[in-house]
Every structure is written in C-alpha cells, then in structure tokens.
PDB file of C-alpha atoms in Angstrom:
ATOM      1  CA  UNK M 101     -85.825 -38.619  -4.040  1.00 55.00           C
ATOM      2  CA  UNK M 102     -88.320 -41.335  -3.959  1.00 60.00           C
ATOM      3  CA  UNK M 103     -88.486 -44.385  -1.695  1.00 69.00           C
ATOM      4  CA  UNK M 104     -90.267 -47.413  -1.725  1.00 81.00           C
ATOM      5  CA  UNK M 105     -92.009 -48.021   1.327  1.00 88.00           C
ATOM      6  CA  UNK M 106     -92.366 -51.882   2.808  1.00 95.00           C
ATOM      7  CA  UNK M 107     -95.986 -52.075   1.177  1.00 96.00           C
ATOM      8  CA  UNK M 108     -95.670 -53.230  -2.023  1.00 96.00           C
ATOM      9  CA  UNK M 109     -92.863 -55.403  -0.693  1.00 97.00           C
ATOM     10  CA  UNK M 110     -95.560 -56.788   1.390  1.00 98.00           C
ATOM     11  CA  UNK M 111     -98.024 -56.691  -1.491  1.00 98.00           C
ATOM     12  CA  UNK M 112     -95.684 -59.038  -3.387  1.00 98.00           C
ATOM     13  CA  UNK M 113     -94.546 -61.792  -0.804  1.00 98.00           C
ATOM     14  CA  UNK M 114     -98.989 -61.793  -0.201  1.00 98.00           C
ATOM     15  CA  UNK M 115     -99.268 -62.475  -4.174  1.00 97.00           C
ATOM     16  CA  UNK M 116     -99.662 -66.033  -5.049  1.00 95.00           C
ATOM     17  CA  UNK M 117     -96.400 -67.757  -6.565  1.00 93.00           C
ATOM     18  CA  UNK M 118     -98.000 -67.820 -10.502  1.00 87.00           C
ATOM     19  CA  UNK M 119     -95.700 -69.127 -13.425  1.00 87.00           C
ATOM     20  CA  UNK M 120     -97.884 -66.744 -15.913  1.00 93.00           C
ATOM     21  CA  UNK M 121     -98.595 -63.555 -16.390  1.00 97.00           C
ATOM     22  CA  UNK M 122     -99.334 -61.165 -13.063  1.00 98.00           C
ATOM     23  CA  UNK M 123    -100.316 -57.310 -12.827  1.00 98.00           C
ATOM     24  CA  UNK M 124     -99.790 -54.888 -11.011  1.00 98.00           C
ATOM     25  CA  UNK M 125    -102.314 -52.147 -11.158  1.00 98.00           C
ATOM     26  CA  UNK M 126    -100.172 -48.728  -9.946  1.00 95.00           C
ATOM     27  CA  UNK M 127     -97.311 -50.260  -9.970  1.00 96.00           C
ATOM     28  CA  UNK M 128     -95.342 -46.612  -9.186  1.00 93.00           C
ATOM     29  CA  UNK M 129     -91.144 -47.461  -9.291  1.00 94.00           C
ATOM     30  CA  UNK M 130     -92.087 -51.441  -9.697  1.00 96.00           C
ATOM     31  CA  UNK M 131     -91.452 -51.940  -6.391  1.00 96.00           C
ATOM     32  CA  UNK M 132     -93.987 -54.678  -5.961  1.00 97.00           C
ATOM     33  CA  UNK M 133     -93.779 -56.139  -9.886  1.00 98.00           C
ATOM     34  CA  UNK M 134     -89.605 -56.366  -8.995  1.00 97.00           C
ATOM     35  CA  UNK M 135     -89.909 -58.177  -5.818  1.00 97.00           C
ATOM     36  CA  UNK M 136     -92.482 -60.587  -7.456  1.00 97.00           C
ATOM     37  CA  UNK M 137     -90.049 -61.183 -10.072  1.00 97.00           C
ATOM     38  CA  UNK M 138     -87.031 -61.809  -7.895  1.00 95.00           C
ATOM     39  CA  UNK M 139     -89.256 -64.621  -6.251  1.00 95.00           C
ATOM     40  CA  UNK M 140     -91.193 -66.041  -8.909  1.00 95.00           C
ATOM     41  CA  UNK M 141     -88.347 -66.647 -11.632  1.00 92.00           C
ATOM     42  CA  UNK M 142     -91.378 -67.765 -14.219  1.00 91.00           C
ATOM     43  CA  UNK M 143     -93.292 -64.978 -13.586  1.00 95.00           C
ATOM     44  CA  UNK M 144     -93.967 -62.161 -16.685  1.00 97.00           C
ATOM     45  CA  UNK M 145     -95.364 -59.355 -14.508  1.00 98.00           C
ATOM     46  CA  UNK M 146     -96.660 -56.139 -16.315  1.00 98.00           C
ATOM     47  CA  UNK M 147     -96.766 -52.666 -14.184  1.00 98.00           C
ATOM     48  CA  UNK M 148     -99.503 -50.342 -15.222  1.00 98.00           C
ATOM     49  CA  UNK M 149     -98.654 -46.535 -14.212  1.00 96.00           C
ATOM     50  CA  UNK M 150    -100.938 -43.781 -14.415  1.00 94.00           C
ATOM     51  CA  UNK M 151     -98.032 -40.905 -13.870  1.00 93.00           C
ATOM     52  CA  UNK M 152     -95.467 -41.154 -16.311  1.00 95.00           C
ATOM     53  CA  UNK M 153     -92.401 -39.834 -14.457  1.00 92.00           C
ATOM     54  CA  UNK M 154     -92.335 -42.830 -12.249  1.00 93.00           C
ATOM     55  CA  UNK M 155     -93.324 -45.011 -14.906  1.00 96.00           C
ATOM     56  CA  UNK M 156     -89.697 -43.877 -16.262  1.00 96.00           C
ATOM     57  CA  UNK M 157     -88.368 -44.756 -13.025  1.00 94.00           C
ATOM     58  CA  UNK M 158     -89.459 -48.357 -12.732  1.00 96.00           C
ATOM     59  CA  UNK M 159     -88.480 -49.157 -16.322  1.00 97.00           C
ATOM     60  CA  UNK M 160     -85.143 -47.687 -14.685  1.00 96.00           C
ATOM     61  CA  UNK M 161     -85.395 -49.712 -11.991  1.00 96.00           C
ATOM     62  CA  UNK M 162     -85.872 -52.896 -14.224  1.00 97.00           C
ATOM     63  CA  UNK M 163     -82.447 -51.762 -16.280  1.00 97.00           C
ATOM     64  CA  UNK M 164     -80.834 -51.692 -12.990  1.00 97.00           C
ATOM     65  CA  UNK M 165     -81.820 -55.459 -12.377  1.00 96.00           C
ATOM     66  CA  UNK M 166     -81.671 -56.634 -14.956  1.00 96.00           C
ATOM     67  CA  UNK M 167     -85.152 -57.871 -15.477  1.00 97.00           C
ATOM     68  CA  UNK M 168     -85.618 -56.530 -18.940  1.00 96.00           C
ATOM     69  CA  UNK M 169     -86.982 -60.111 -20.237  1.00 97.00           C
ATOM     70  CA  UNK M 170     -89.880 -60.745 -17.490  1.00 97.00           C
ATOM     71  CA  UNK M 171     -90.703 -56.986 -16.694  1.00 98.00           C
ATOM     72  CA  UNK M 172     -92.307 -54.650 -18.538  1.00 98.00           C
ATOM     73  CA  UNK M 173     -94.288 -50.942 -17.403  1.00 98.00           C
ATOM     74  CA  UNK M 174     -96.943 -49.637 -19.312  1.00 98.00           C
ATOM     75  CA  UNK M 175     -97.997 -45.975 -19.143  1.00 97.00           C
ATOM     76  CA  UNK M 176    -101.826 -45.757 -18.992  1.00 96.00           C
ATOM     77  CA  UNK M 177    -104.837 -45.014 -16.731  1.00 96.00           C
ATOM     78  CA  UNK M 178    -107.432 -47.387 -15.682  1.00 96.00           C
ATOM     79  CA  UNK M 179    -110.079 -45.794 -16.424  1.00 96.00           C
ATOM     80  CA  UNK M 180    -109.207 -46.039 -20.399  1.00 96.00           C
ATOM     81  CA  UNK M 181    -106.651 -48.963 -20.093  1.00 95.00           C
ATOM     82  CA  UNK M 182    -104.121 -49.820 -22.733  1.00 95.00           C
ATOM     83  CA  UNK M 183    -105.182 -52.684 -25.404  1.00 94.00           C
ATOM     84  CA  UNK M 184    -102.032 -54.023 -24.458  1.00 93.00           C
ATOM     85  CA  UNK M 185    -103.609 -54.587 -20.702  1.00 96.00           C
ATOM     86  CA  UNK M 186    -107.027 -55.967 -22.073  1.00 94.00           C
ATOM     87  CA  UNK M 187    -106.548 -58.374 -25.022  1.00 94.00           C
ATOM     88  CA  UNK M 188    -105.589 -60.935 -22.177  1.00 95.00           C
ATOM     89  CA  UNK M 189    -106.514 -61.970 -18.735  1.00 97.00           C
ATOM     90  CA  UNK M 190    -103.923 -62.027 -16.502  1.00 98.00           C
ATOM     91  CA  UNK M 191    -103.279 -65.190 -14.049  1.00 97.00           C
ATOM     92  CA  UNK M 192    -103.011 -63.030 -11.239  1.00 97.00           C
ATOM     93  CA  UNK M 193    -103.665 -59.064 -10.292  1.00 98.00           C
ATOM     94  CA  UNK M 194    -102.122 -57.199  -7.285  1.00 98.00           C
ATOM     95  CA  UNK M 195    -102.718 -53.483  -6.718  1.00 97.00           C
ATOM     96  CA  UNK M 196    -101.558 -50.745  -3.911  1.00 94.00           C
ATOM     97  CA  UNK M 197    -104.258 -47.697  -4.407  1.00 94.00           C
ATOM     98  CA  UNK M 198    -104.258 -44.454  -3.262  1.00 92.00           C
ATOM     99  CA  UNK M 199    -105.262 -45.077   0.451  1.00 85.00           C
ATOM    100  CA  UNK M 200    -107.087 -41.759   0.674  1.00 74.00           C
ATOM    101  CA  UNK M 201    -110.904 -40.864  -0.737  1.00 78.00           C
ATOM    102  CA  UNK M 202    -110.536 -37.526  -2.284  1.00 69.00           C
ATOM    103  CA  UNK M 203    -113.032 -36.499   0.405  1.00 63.00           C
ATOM    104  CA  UNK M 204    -110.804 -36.812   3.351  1.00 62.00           C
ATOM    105  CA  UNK M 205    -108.592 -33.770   2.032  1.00 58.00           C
ATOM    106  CA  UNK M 206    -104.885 -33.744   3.414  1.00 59.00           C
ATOM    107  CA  UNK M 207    -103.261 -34.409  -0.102  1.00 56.00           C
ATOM    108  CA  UNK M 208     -99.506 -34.258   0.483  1.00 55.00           C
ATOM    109  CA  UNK M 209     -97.785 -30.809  -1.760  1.00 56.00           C
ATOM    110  CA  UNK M 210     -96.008 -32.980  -3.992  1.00 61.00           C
ATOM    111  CA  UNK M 211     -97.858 -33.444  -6.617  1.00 58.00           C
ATOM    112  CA  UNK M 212     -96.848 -37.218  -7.853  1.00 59.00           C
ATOM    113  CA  UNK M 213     -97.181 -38.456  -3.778  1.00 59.00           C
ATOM    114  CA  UNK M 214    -100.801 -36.471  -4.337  1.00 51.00           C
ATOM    115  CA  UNK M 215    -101.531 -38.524  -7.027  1.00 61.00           C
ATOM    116  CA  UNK M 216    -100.319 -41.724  -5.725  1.00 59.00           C
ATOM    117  CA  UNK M 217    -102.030 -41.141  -2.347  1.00 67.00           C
ATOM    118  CA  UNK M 218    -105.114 -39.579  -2.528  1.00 63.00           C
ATOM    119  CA  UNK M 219    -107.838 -41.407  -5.126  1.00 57.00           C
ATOM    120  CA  UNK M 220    -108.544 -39.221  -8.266  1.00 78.00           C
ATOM    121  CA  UNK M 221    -111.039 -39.771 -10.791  1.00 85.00           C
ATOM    122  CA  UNK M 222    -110.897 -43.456 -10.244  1.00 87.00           C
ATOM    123  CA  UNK M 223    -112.125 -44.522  -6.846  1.00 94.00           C
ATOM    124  CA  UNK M 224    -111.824 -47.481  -5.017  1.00 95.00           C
ATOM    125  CA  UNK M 225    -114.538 -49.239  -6.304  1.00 95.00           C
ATOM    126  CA  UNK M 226    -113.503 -48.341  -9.626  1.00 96.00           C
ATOM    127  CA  UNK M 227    -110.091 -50.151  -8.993  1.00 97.00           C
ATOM    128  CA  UNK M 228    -111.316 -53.187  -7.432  1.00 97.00           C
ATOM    129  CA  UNK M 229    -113.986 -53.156 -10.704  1.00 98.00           C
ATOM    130  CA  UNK M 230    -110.576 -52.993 -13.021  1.00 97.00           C
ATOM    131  CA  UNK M 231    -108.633 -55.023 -10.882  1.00 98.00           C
ATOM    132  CA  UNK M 232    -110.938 -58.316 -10.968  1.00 98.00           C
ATOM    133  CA  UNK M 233    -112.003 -57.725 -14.802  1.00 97.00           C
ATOM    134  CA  UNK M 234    -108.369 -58.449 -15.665  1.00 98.00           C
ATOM    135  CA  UNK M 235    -108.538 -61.779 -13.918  1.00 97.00           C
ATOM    136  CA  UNK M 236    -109.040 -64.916 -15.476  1.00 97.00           C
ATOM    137  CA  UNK M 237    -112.094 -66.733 -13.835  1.00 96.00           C
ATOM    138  CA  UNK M 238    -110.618 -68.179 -10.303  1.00 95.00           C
ATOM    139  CA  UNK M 239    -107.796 -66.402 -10.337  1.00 96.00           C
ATOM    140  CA  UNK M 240    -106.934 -64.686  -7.355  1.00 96.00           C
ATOM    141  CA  UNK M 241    -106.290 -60.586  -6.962  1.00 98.00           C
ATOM    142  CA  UNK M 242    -104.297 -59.269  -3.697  1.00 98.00           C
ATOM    143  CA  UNK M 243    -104.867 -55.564  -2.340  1.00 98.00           C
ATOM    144  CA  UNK M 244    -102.262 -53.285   0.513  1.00 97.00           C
ATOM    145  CA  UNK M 245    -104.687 -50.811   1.918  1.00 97.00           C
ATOM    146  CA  UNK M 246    -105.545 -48.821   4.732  1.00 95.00           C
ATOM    147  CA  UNK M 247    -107.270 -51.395   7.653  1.00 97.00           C
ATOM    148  CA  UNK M 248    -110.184 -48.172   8.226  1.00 95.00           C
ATOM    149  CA  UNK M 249    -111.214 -49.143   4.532  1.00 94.00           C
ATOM    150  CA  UNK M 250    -111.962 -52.719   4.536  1.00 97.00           C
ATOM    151  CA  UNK M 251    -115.311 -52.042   4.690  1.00 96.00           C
ATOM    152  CA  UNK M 252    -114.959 -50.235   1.418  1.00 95.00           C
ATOM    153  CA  UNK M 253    -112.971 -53.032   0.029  1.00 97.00           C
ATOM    154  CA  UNK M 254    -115.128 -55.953   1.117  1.00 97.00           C
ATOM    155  CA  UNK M 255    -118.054 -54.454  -0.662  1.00 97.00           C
ATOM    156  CA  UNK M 256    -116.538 -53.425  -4.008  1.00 97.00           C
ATOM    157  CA  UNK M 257    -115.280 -56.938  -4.224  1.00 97.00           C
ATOM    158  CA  UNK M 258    -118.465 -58.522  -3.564  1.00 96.00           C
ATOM    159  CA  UNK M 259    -119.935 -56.211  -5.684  1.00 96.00           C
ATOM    160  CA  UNK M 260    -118.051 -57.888  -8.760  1.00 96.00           C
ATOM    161  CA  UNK M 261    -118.678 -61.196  -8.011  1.00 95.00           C
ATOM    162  CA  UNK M 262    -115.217 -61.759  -6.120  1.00 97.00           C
ATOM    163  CA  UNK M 263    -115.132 -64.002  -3.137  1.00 96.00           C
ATOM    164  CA  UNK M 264    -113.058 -66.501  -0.744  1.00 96.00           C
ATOM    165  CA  UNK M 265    -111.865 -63.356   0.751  1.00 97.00           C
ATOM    166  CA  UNK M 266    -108.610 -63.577   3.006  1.00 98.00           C
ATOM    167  CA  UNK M 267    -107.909 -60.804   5.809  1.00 98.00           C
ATOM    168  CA  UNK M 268    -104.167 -60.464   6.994  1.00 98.00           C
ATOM    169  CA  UNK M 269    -103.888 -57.907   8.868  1.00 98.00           C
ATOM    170  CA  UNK M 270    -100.199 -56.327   9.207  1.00 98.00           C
ATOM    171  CA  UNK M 271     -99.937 -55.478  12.857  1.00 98.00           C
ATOM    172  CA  UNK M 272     -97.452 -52.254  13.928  1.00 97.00           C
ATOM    173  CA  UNK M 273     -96.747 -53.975  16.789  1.00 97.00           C
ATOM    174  CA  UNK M 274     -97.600 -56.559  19.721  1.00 95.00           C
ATOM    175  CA  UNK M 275    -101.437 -55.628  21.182  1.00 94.00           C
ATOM    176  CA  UNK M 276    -101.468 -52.627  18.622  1.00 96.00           C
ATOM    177  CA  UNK M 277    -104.660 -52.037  16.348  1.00 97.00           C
ATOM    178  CA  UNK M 278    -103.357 -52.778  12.319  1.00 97.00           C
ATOM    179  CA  UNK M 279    -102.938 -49.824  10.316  1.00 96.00           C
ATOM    180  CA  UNK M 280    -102.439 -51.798   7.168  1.00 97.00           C
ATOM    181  CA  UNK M 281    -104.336 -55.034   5.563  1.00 98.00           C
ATOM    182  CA  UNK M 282    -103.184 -57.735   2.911  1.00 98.00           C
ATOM    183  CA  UNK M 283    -106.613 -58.473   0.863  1.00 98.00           C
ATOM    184  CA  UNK M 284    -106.857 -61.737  -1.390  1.00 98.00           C
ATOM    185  CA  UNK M 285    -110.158 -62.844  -3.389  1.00 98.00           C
ATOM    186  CA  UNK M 286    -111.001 -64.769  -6.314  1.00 97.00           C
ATOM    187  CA  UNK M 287    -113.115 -64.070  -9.516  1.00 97.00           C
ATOM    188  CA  UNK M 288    -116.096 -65.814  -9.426  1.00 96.00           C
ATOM    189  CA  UNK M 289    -115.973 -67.510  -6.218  1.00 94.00           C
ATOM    190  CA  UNK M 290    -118.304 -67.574  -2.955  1.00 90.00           C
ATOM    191  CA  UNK M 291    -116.852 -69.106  -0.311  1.00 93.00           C
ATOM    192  CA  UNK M 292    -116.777 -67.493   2.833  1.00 94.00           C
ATOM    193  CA  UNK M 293    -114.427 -64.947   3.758  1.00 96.00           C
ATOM    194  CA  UNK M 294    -111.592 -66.062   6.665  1.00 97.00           C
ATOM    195  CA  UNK M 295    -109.230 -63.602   8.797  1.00 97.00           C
ATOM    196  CA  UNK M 296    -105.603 -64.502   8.968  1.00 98.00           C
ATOM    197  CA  UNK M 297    -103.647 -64.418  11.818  1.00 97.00           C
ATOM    198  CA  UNK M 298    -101.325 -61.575   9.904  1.00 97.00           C
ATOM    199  CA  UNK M 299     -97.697 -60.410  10.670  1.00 98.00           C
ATOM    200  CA  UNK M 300     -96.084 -58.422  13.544  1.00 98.00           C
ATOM    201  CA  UNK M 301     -94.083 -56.216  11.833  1.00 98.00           C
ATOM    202  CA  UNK M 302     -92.291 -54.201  14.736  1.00 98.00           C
ATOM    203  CA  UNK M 303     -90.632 -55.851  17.968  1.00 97.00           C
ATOM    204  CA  UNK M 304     -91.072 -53.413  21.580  1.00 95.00           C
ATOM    205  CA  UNK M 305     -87.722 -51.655  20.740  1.00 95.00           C
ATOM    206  CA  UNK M 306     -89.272 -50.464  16.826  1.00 94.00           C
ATOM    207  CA  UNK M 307     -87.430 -52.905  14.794  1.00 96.00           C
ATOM    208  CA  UNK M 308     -88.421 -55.581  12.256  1.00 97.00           C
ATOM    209  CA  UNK M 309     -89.472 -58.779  13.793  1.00 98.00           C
ATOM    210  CA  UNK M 310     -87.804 -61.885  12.260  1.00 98.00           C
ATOM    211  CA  UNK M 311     -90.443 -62.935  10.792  1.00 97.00           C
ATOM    212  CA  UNK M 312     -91.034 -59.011   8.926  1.00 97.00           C
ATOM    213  CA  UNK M 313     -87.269 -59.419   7.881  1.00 97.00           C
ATOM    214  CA  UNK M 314     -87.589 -62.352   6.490  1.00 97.00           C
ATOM    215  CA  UNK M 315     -89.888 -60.903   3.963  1.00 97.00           C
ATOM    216  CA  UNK M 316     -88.507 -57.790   3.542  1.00 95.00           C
ATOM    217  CA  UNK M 317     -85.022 -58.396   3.002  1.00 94.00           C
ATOM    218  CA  UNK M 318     -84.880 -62.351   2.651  1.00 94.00           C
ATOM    219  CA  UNK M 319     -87.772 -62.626   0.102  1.00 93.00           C
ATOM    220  CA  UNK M 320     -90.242 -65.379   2.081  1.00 95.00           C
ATOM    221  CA  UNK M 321     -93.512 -65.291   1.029  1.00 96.00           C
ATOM    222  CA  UNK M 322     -96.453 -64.551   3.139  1.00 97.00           C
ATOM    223  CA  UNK M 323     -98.765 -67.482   3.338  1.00 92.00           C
ATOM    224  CA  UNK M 324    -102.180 -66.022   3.486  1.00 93.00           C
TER     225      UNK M 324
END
C-alpha cells in the first residue's frame, strides 16, 4: 500500500512552530499536517487534497491518532479551492507538489502516484500563486521540491511578491550534490534571499545521520 516518504516529514520539522491555523496544500495521507500537529500542540492545520482516495486515508490517519480536534482534510483542487480554504488567511502554508512538469514524461502507472508526482493542470507557478494568496501578509510559506527546480521556484515566488527566501538544501550524503530543497519565503517581503547550511541526511554506510533521526523519528525541528 502507500508509504509516506521522509519529505513531508521534512516539510513539517522546516514549517515554522505557529499557534494558528497552518495549510498544507496536497497534503496526500497527512503526513506532513500530522507531524506538524504532533509538534505544534496549538496548531489547527487543514490538509487540502486534490484525489479523494487519499484524502480518505489521511482523515484515517487522523482517527488513528487521534487528532480529530486540530486536524481536518478537505477534498478540493486548487485551481477552484473550497470556500472553506478562502474565507480566511492562514498563519502559515506548507506544500509538497508534484516534482515533475508534465513535460518531462515518465509518469509512474499508478495512477494516484501519477497524479501526486507529475504536475497536472496546475503547474508550479500556479501552486506557489495559491500557496502565498492563502497567507496572511508576513507570514511565511515552506516548499519540499526537487533541487533542479529552484530556479522555477525562486521565480514564481518573486513573481507574487514573496521574499526573504531561505535555501536548505537536504544533502544525500557527505560531498554529494542535493537532490531535495526546503524553501521558506514570506508574503510581502524583500529582503534578500540566504542559503542554509541544510542537513546530511545519510552517513557513508546509507543510514540516517543523527541529526536526520532526530527529525525523523524524534520530532526536532529544522531551524532554517
């Protein structure tokens, strides 16, 4: 069946510790929205899914801990978002999209891993666009992508005004190029963007690093 991959664990420890109301734009199985909750015990986080079969299996997943009172999913697209998702800005957004542009080809034969990896109708810049309207002003959104689209990222951000941009890259290993990037920016803000010194997530011998497990399975934050 399905797994949750470290990512949106990592996408949630990169999220800003919020007592309000946080999103998370493709939220799958709630991987992310449940790990934020565990750490953030004030926290409401809302889960927006696009497919609805895995939207049933976070709301699942929040039975299963319990998290009925500060978790909720709502089934909906983007594109045409829920009023539920904009009567309010939210304190804090954090999204994992499809890594791949439609253009690139190689969807995966399953269709809900096609979905959730591959961009559809709504591309990148169209989730940044969503992502940083549901921000209050200064809030903060976070982004897990693919490090060979940060260019992409950097300029739909810009593009809506978001700034103080923080890199952390997540680094496969000692002296290996990243694969994956932590992105943080704020609504209306313009100061300059810095690069993190990121996380080593694999020791020589393909294990978690200390400092990995510590997130993973002992629930640190990352401080961007």
């Amino acid at each position: 069946g399905f797994r949750a991959a470290v990512d949106p664990v990592l996408l949630a420890a990169a999220t800003p510790m919020v007592m309000g109301r946080i999103l998370d734009v493709g939220t799958g199985v709630g991987t992310a929205a449940l790990c934020y909750a565990a750490r953030v015990p004030g926290a409401q986080v809302t889960g927006l899914e696009l497919q609805p079969d895995l939207a049933d299996l976070a709301r699942a997943n929040i039975d299963a801990n319990d998290l009925r009172d500060r978790v909720a999913v709502v089934t909906g697209d983007l594109l045409a978002p829920p009023a539920t998702i904009t009567i309010e800005p939210f304190d804090h957004v954090m999204a994992n999209p499809p890594y791949m542009p439609s253009s690139r080809g190689g969807a995966p034969d399953n269709p809900l891993r096609a979905i959730s990896m591959v961009e559809g109708e709504a591309d990148l810049a169209a989730w940044v666009d969503f992502c940083v309207s549901r921000v209050k002003p200064k809030g903060s959104v976070t982004f897990v992508h693919r490090a060979d689209r940060l260019d992409d990222l950097i300029v739909a951000l810009r593009a809506q005004n978001a700034g103080g941009s923080i890199i952390f890259p997540l680094w496969p290993g000692k002296g290996r190029p990243a694969k994956r990037i932590l992105v943080q920016a704020r609504r209306d803000v313009r100061t300059p963007l810095r690069l993190a010194p990121g996380l080593v997530l694999h020791n020589d011998d393909g294990g978690y690093t200390q400092a990995a497990m510590d997130v993973l399975r002992g629930g640190d934050a990352l401080r961007l």
